GROMACS .gro file of C-alpha atoms in nm:
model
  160
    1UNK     CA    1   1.396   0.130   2.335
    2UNK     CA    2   1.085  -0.040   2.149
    3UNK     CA    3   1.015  -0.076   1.832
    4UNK     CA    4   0.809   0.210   1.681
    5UNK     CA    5   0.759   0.426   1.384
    6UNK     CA    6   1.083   0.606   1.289
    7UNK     CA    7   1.302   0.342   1.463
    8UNK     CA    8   1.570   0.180   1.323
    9UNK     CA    9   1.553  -0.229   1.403
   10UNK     CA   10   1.791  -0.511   1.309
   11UNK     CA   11   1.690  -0.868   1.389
   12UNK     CA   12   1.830  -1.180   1.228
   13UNK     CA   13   1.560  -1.422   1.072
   14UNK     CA   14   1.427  -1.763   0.968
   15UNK     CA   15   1.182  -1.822   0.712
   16UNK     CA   16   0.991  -2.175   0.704
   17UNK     CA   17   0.714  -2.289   0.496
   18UNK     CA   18   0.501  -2.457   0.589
   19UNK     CA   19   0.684  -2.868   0.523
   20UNK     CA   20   0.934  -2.671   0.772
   21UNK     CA   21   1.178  -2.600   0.457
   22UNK     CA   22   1.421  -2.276   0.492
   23UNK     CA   23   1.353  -2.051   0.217
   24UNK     CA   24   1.583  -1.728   0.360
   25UNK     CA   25   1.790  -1.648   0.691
   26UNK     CA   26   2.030  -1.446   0.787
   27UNK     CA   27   2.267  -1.655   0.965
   28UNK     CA   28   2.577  -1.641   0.902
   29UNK     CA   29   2.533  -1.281   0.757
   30UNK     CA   30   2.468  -0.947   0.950
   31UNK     CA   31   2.103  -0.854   1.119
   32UNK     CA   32   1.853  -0.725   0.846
   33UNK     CA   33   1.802  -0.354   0.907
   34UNK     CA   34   1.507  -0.136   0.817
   35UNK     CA   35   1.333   0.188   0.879
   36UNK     CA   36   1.028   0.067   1.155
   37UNK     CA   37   0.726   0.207   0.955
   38UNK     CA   38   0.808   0.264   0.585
   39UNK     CA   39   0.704  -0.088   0.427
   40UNK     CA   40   1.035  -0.206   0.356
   41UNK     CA   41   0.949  -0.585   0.557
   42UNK     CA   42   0.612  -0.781   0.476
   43UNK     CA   43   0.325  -0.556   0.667
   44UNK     CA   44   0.262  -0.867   0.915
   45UNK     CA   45   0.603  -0.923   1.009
   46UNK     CA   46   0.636  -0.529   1.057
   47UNK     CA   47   0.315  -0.550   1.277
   48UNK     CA   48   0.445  -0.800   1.513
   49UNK     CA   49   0.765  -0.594   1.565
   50UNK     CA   50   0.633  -0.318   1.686
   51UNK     CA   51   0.666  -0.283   2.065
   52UNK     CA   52   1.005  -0.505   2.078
   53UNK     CA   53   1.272  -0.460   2.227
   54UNK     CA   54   1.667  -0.577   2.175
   55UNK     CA   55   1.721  -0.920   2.257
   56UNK     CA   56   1.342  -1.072   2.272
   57UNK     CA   57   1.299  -1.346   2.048
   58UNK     CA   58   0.953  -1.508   1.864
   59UNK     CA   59   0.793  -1.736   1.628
   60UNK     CA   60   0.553  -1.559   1.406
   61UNK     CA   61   0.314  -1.689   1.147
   62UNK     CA   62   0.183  -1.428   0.853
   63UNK     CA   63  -0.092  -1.493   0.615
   64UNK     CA   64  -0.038  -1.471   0.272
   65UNK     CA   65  -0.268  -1.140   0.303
   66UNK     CA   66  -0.017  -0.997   0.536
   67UNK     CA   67   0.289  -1.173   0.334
   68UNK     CA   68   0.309  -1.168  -0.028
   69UNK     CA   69  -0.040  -1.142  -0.137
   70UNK     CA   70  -0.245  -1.426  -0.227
   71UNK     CA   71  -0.196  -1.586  -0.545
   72UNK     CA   72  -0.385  -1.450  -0.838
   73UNK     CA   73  -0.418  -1.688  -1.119
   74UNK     CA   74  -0.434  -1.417  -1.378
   75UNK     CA   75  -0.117  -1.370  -1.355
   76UNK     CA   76   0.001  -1.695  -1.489
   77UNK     CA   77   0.044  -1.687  -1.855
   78UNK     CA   78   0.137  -1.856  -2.143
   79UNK     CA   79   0.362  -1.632  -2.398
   80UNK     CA   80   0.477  -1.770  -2.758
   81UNK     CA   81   0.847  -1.810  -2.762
   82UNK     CA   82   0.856  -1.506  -3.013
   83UNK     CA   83   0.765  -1.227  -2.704
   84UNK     CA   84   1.161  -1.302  -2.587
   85UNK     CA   85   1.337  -1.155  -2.903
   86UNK     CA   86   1.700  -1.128  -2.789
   87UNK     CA   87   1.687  -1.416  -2.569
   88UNK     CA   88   1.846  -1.706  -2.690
   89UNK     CA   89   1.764  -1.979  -2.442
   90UNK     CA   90   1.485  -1.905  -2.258
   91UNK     CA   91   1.487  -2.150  -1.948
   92UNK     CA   92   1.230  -2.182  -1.621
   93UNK     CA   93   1.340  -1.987  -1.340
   94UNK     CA   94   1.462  -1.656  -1.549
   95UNK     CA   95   1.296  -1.357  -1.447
   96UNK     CA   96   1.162  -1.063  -1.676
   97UNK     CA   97   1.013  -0.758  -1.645
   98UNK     CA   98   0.672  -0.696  -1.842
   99UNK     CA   99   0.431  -0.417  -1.868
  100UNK     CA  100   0.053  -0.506  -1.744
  101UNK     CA  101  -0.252  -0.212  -1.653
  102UNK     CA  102  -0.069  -0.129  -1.318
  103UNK     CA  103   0.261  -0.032  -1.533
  104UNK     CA  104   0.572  -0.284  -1.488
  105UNK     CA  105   0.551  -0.611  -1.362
  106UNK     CA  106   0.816  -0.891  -1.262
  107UNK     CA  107   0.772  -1.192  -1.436
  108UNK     CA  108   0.915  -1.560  -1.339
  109UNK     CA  109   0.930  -1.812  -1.677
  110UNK     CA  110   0.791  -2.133  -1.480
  111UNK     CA  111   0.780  -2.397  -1.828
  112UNK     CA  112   0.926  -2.354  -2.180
  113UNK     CA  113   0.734  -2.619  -2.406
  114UNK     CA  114   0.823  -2.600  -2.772
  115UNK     CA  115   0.729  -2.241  -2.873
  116UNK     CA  116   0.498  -2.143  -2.555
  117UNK     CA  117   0.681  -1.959  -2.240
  118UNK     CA  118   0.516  -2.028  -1.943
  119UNK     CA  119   0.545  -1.724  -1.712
  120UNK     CA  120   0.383  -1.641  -1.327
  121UNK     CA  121   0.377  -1.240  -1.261
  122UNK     CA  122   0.329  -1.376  -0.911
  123UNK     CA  123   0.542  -1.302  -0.629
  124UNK     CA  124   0.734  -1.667  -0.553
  125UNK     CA  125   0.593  -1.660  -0.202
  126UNK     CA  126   0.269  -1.559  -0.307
  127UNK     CA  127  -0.011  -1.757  -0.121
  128UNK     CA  128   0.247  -1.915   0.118
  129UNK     CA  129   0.205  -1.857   0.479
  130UNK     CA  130   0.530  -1.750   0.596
  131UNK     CA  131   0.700  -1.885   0.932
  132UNK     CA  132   0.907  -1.605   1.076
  133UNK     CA  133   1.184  -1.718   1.364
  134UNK     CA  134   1.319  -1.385   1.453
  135UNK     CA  135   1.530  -1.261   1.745
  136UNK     CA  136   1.570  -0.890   1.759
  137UNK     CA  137   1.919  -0.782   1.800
  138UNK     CA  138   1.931  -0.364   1.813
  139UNK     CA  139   1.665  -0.066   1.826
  140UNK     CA  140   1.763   0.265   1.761
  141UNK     CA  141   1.639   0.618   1.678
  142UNK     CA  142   1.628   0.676   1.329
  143UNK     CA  143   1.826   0.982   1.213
  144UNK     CA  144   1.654   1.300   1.057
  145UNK     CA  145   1.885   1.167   0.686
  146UNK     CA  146   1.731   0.865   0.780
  147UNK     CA  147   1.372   0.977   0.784
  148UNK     CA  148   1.426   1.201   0.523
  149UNK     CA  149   1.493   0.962   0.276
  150UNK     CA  150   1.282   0.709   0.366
  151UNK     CA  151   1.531   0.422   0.466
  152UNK     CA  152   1.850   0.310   0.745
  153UNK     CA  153   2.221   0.458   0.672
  154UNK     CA  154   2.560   0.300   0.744
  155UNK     CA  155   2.577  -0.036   0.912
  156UNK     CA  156   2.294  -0.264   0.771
  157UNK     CA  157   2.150  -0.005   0.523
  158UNK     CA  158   2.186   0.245   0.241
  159UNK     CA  159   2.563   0.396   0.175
  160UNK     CA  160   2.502   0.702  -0.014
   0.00000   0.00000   0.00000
């Protein structure tokens, strides 16, 4: 069976960037699953699986356009210390969420310097091109649940 809308595919993964550096796999672990079609994997790495098949394995390459998004500079902020009330020790590399125009945003504090918070509402991949090594390992028909809801059940998925 190929990969198509309203399949169920689990592949195990590699990502590079682009000095070669991991930055996520799946060894070791089970095969990510996801609904084929839904927008639950990066839109270029979901493009490129479409039409495999169990067992084929590939390099891929996706543009930040395809990936993360590109990285938009407004997003980067600096924040007096104040805006954290209830934190006690805010440190780079603790996440938030904020509200912007397009409702709730996640927020990554990147430098704390004196009383100004440094914060990136960017994605952390955002602008990278990512390096996919991928080898498909299973391709099924998604079940009517399955479809229903929007995302894969059991093994790999969503236990409900």
């Amino acid at each position: 069976m190929q990969i198509a809308d309203q399949t169920v595919a689990s592949f195990h993964y590699t990502l590079t960037d682009d000095n070669g550096q991991v930055l996520d796999s799946s060894e070791g672990r089970e095969p990510l699953t996801y609904l084929h079609g839904s927008g639950q994997i990066v839109p270029g790495l979901e493009k490129v699986m479409a039409g495999r098949v169990a067992g084929d394995q590939f390099k891929v390459d996706v543009a930040p356009e395809e990936g993360y998004g590109v990285h938009h500079p407004e997003l980067v902020q600096e924040l007096p210390r104040e805006a954290f009330q209830g934190v006690e020790d805010v440190q780079p590399g603790m996440q938030f969420q904020g509200h912007g125009p397009q409702g709730v945003i996640n927020v990554t504090v990147t430098k704390v310097d004196g009383d100004k918070v440094h914060i990136d509402g960017n994605h952390p991949l955002a602008g990278q091109t990512l390096h996919f090594d991928i080898e498909v390992t299973d391709v099924r028909a998604a079940s009517e649940e399955e479809l229903a809801h929007g995302h894969v059940h059991g093994a790999g998925g969503h236990h409900h």
